[in-house]
Coordinates of C-alpha atoms in Angstrom, one line a residue:
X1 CA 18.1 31.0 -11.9
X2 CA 17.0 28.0 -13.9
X3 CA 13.6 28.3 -16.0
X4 CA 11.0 25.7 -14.5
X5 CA 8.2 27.4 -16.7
X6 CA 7.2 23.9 -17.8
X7 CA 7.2 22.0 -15.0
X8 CA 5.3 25.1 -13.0
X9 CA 2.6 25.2 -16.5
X10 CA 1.7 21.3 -16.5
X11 CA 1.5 21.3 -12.4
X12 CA -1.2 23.7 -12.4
X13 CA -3.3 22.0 -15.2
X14 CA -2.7 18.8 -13.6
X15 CA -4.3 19.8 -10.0
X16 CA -6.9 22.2 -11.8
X17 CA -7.9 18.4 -13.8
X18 CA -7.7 16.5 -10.7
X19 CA -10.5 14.9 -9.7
X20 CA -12.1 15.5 -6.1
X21 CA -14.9 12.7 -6.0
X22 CA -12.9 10.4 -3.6
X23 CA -10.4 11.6 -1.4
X24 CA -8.4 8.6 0.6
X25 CA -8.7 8.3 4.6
X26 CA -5.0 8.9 4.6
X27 CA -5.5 12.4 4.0
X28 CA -6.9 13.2 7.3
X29 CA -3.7 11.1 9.2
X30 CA -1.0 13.2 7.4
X31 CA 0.0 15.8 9.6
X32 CA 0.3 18.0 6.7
X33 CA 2.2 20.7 8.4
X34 CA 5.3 18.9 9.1
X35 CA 8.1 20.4 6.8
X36 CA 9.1 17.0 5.4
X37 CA 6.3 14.5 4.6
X38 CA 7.1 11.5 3.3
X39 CA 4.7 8.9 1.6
X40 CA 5.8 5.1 0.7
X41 CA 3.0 2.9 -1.1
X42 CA 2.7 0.1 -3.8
X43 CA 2.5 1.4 -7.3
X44 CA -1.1 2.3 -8.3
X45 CA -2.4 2.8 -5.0
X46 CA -3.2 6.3 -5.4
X47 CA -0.1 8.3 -3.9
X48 CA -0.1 10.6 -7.1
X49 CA -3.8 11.5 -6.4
X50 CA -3.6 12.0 -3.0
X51 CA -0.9 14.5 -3.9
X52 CA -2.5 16.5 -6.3
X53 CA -6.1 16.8 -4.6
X54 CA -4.3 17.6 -1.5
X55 CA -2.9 21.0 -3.3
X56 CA -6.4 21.4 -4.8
X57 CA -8.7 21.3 -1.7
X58 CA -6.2 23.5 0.1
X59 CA -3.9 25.7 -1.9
X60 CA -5.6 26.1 -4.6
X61 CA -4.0 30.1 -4.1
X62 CA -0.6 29.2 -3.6
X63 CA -1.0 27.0 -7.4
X64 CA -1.6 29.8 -8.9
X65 CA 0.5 31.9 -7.6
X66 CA 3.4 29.9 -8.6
X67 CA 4.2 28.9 -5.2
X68 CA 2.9 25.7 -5.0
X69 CA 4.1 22.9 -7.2
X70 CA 3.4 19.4 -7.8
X71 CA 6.3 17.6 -9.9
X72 CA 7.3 14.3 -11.4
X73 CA 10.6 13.3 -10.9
X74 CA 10.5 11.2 -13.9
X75 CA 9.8 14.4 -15.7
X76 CA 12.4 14.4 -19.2
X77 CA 12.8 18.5 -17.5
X78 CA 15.8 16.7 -15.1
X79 CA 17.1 14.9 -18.0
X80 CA 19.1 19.0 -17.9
X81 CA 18.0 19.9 -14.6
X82 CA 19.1 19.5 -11.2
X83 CA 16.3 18.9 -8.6
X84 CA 18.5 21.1 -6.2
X85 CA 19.1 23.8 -9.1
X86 CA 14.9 23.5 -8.9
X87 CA 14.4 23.8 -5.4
X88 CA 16.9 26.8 -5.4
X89 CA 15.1 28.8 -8.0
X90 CA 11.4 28.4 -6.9
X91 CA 12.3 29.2 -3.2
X92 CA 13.8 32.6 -4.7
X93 CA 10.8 32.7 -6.6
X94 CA 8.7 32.9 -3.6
X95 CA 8.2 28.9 -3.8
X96 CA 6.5 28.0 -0.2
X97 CA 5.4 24.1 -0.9
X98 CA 6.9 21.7 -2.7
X99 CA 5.2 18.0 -4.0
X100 CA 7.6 15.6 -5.2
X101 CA 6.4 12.5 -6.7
X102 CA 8.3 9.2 -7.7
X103 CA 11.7 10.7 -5.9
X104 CA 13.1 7.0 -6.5
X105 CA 13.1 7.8 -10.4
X106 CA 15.8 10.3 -9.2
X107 CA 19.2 9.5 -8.5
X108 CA 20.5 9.8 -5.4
X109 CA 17.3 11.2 -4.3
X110 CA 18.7 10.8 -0.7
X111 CA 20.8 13.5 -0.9
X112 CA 19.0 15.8 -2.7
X113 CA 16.2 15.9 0.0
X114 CA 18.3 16.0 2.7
X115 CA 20.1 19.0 1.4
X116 CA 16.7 20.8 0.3
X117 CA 15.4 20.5 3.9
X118 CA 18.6 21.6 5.5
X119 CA 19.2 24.6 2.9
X120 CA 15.8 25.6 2.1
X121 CA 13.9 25.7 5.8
X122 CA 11.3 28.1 4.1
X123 CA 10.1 25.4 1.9
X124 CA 7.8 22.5 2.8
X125 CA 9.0 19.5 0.7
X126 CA 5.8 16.3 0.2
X127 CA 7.7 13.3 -1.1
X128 CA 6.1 10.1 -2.3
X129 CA 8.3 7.1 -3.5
X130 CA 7.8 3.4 -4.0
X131 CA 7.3 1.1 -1.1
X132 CA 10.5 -0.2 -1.8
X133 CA 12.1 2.9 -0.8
X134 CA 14.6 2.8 1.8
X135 CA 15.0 5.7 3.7
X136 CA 18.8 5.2 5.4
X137 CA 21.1 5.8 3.3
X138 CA 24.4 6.1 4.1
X139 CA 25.1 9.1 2.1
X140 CA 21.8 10.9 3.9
X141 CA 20.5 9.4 6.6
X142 CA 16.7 10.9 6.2
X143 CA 15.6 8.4 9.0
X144 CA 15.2 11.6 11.8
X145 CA 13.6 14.3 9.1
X146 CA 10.2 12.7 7.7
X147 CA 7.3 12.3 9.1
X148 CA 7.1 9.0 6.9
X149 CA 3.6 7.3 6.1
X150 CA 2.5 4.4 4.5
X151 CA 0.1 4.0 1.9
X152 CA -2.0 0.7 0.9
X153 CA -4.3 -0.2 -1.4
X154 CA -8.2 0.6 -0.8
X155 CA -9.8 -0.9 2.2
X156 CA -13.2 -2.9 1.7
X157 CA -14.5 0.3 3.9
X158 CA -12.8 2.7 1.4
X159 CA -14.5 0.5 -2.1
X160 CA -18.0 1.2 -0.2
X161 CA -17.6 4.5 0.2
X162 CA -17.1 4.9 -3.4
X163 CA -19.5 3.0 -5.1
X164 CA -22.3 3.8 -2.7
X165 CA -21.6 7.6 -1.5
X166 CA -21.6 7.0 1.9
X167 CA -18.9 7.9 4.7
X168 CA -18.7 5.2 6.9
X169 CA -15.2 5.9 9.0
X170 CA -13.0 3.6 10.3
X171 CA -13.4 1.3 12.8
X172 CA -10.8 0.0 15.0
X173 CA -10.0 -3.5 15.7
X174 CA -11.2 -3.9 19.3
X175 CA -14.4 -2.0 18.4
X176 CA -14.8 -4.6 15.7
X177 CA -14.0 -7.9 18.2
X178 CA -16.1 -6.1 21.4
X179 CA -19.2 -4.2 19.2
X180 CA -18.9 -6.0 15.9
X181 CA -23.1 -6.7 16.5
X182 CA -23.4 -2.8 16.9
X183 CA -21.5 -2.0 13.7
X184 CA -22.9 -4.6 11.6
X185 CA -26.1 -3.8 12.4
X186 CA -25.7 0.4 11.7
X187 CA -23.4 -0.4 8.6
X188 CA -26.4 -3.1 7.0
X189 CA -29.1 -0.8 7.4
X190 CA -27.2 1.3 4.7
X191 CA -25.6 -1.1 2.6
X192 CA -25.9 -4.8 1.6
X193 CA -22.6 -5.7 2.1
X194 CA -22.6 -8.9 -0.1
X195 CA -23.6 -7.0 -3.2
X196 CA -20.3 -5.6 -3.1
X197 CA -17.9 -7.8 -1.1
X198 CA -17.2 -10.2 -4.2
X199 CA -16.8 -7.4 -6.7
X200 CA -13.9 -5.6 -4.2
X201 CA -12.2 -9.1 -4.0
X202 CA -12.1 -9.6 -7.7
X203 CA -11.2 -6.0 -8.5
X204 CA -11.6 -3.2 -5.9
X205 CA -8.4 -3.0 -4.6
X206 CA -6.3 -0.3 -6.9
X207 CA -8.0 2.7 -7.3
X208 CA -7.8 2.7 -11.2
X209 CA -11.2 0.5 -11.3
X210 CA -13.1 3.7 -11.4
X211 CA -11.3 4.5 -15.0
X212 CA -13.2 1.3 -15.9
X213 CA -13.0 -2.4 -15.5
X214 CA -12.8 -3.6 -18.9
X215 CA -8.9 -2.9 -18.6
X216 CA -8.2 -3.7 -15.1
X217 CA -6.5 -6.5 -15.2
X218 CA -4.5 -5.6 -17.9
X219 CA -3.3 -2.8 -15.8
X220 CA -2.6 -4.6 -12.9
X221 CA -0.8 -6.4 -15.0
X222 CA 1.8 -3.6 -16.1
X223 CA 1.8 -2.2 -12.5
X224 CA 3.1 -5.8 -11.0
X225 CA 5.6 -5.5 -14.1
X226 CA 6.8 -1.9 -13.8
X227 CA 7.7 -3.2 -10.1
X228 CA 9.3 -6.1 -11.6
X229 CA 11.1 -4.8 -13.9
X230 CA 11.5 -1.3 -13.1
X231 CA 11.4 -0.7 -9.5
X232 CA 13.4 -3.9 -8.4
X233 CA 16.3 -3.6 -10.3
X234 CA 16.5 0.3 -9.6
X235 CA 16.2 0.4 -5.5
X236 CA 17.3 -3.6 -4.8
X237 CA 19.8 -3.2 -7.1
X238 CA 19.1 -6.7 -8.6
X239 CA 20.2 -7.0 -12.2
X240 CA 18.0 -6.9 -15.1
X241 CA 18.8 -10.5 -15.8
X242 CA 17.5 -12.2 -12.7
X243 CA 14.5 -10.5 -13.3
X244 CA 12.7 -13.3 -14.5
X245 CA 13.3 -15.4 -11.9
X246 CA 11.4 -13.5 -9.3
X247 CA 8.6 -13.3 -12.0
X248 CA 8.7 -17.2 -12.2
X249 CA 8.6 -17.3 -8.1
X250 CA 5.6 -14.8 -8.1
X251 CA 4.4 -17.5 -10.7
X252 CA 5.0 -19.9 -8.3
X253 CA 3.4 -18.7 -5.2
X254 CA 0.7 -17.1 -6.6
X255 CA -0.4 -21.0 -7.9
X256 CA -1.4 -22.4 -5.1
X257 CA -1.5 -18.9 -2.3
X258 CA -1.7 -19.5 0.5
X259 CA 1.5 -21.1 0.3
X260 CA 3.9 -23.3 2.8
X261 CA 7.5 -22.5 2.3
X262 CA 9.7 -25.8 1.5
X263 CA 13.0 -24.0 1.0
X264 CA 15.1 -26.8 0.0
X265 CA 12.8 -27.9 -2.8
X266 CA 11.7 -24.2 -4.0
X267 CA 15.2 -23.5 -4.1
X268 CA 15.8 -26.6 -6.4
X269 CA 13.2 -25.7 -8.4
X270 CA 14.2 -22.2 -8.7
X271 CA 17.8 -23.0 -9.2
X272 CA 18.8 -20.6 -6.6
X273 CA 20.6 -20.9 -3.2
X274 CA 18.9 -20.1 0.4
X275 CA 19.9 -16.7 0.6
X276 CA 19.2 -15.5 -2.9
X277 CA 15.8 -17.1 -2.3
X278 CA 15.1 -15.9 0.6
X279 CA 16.5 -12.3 -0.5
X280 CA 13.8 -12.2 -3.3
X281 CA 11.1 -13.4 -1.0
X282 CA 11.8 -10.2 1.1
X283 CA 11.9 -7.9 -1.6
X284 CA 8.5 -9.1 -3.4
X285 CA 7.3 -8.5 0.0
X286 CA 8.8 -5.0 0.7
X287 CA 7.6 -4.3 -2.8
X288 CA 3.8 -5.2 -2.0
X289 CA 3.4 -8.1 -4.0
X290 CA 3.2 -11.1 -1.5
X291 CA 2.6 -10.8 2.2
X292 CA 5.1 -13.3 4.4
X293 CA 3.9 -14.1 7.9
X294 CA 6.4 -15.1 10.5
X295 CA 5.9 -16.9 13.6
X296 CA 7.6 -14.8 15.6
X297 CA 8.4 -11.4 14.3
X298 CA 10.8 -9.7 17.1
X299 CA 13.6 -12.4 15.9
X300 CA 12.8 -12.2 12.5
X301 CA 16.1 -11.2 10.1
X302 CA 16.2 -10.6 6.5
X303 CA 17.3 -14.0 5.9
X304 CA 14.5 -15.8 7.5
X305 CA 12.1 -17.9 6.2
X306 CA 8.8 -17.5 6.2
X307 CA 6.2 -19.8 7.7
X308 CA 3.2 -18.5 5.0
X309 CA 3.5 -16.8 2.3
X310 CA 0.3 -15.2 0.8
X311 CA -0.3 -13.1 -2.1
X312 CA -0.4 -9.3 -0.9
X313 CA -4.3 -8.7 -2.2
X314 CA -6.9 -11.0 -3.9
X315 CA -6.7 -9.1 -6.7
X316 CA -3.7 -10.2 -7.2
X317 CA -5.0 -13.7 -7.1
X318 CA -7.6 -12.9 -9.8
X319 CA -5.1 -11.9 -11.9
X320 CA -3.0 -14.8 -11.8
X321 CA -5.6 -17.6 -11.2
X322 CA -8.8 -16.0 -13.1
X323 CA -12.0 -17.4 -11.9
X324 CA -9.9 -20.4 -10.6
X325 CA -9.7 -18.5 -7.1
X326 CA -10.3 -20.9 -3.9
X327 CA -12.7 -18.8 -2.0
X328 CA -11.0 -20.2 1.3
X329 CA -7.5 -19.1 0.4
X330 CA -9.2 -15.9 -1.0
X331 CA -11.0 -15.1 2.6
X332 CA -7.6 -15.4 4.1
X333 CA -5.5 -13.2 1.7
X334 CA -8.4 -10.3 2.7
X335 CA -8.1 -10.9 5.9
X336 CA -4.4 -10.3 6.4
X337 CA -4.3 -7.8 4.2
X338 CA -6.5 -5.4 5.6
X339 CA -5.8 -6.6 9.2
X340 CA -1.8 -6.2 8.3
X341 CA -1.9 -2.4 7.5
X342 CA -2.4 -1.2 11.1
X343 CA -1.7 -4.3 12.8
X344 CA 1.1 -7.1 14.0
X345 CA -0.1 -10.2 12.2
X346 CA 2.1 -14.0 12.9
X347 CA 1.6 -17.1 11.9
X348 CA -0.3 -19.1 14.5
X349 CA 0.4 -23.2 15.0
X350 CA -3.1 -23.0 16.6
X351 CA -5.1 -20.8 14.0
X352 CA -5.1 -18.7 10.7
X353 CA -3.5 -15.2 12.7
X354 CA -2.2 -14.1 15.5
X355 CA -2.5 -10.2 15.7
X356 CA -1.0 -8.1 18.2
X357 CA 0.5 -10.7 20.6
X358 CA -2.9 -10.7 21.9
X359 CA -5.5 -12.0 19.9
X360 CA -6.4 -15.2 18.0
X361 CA -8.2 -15.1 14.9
X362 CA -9.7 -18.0 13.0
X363 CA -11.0 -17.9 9.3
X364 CA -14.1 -19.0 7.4
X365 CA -17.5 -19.9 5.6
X366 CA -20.3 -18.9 7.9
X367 CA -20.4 -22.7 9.2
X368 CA -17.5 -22.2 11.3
X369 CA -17.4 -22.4 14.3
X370 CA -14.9 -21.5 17.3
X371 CA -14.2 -25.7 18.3
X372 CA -10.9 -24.6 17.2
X373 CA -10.0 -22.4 19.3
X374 CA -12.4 -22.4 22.5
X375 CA -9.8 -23.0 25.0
X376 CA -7.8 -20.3 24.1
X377 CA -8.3 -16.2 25.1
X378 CA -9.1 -13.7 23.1
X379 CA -10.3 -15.7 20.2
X380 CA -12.7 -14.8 17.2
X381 CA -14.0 -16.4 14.2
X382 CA -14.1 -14.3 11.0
X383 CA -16.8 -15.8 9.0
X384 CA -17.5 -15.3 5.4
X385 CA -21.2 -15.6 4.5
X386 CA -23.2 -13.5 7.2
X387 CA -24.1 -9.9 7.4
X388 CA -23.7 -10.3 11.3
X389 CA -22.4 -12.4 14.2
X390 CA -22.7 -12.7 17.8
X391 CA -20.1 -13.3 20.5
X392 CA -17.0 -14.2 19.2
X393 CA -17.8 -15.2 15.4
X394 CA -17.8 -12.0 13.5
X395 CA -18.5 -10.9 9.7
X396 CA -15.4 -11.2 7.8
X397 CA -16.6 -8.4 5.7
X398 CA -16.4 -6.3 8.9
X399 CA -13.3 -6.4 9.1
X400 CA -12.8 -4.4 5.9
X401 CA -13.6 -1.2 8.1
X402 CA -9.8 -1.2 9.5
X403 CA -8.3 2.0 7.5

């Protein structure tokens, strides 16, 4: 049997140091007892965390016992060391529960968990991986095994909770659109949303504002490289070289997001043809950086082209455009991103969203009004501005409270 002393010594003294202020919603959706758990998420949205206080709050015996383990997969220990030759030894050891974070760091990763799960049925194997991870392979198709989740950065709900110490829960989307007055009303008597709201949009959104802001953007910044750089050319198997290309289209987008896609003359300017364009669209949105809304989705290929293309967060906007940051564009891109973690979200001809096939959602400053959109069903205004609505204009604040 292989010697994992190491990784077994900094595992425990990394969930022992783990803090426990915070804990994400996703915790309570995981059906933790599954035997294969598999977590997907952005870089720097808090998969690592979730891991370790998950191990803390609930096996805190098995840690120290030996048979738990939390490891890295970018660990230097597998620069010698199979992950198999691991899995073997600790289950022999007694091992019960197994966390593995960053499996795309590992080649072949695929393979390896598909013959730990098979082999090694006494072992419960917790996997996190980038959200560019792709689970078919065609070496080991994983797509049957995991109970797969996906991870996003923190809601508006979430960033309240934290800086104010209270537990408001999650609200679905039709309680929002049929009790938003009821909600709005509860949730204000607690909080003033506005002293917050602005704040979240600026820099909320990655849970690594609570090490402190001063740094955040800088960061942000290495996190959207690491993808860039790192995560891109390692699971979309583009080479190092194009690299800055797709930094120069994030450039590009990020100018003036919202953006409307003119494929001919992006191409131009990129130098690139349609489906090399249109490839790197779909992997800076896989890869949570930009968030491409299609008109209809059930024809949608990987080859299509957008109708709008937004930035995936406003932080994201903040960090390329500084204090330059339309407020208008800036209410959409928190709009579709928190409404686009649980929800179908198209491109509408007549409005800002169309979510679920169903409903018809309009964005903006507490002016607006519905004239848009009055003859059609099922159709709200989200408007910035006010700390509650009535009928069908509703706070766009409120609808932070999805996840």
């Amino acid at each position: 049997m292989i010697d994992y002393t190491t990784l077994s010594e900094v595992s425990a003294k990394r969930i022992r140091n783990t803090k426990e202020s915070f804990v994400r919603s996703i915790d309570n959706k995981i059906n933790w007892n599954s035997r294969l758990i598999g977590i997907k998420g952005a870089r720097g949205c808090g998969k690592t965390t979730l891991l370790l206080q998950h191990l803390k709050n609930n096996y805190m015996d098995l840690v120290s016992s030996g048979k738990a383990l939390f490891v890295s997969l970018d660990n230097i220990w597998f620069a010698k060391n199979s992950l198999l030759d691991l899995a073997d030894s600790f289950s022999k050891n007694g091992g019960k529960i197994l966390y593995l974070d960053e499996v795309h760091r590992y080649e072949d990763w695929p393979v390896y968990i598909k013959n730990i799960y098979d082999d090694y049925p006494e072992l419960q194997v917790v996997f996190t991986g980038s959200s560019l991870l792709q689970i078919l392979d065609a070496r080991a198709d994983l797509s049957r095994r995991p109970a797969m989740y996906n991870m996003q950065g923190l809601s508006f709900r979430e960033f309240l909770n934290i800086k104010t110490g209270n537990d408001f829960q999650e609200l679905s989307l039709e309680e929002i659109l049929q009790n938003h007055s009821r909600h709005a009303f509860d949730i204000c008597g607690k909080v003033k949303p506005f002293e917050y709201f602005d704040e979240y949009l600026k820099t909320g959104y990655y849970p690594f504002f609570m090490e402190g802001l001063d740094s955040y953007y800088m960061k942000l910044e290495e996190t959207v490289n690491m993808i860039l750089d790192v995560e891109l050319p390692l699971l979309r198997k583009i080479e190092i070289a194009y690299v800055p290309k797709i930094k120069k289209l994030l450039a590009i987008i990020a100018e003036s997001s919202p953006f409307m896609l003119n494929v001919s003359k992006l191409s131009g300017a990129m130098e690139l043809n349609r489906a090399t364009l249109l490839s790197y669209l779909k992997s800076l949105t896989d890869a949570k950086l930009i968030d491409s809304l299609f008109k209809d989705l059930k024809g949608v290929s990987s080859l299509q082209k957008p109708d709008k293309i937004f930035l995936e967060n406003t932080n994201l906007m903040y960090l390329y455009q500084g204090e330059n940051v339309d407020k208008g564009n800036a209410r959409e891109t928190f709009l579709i991103n928190q409404l686009s973690y649980n929800q179908t979200v198209e491109f509408s001809d007549t409005s800002d969203f169309f979510v679920n096939g169903k409903y018809t959602i309009e964005c903006g400053g507490k002016s607006k009004t519905g004239e848009q959109i009055k003859s059609l069903k099922n159709a709200f205004v989200a408007a910035d501005g006010i700390e509650a609505g009535s009928g069908s204009k509703i706070p766009l604040w409120l609808f932070g409270f999805l996840y």
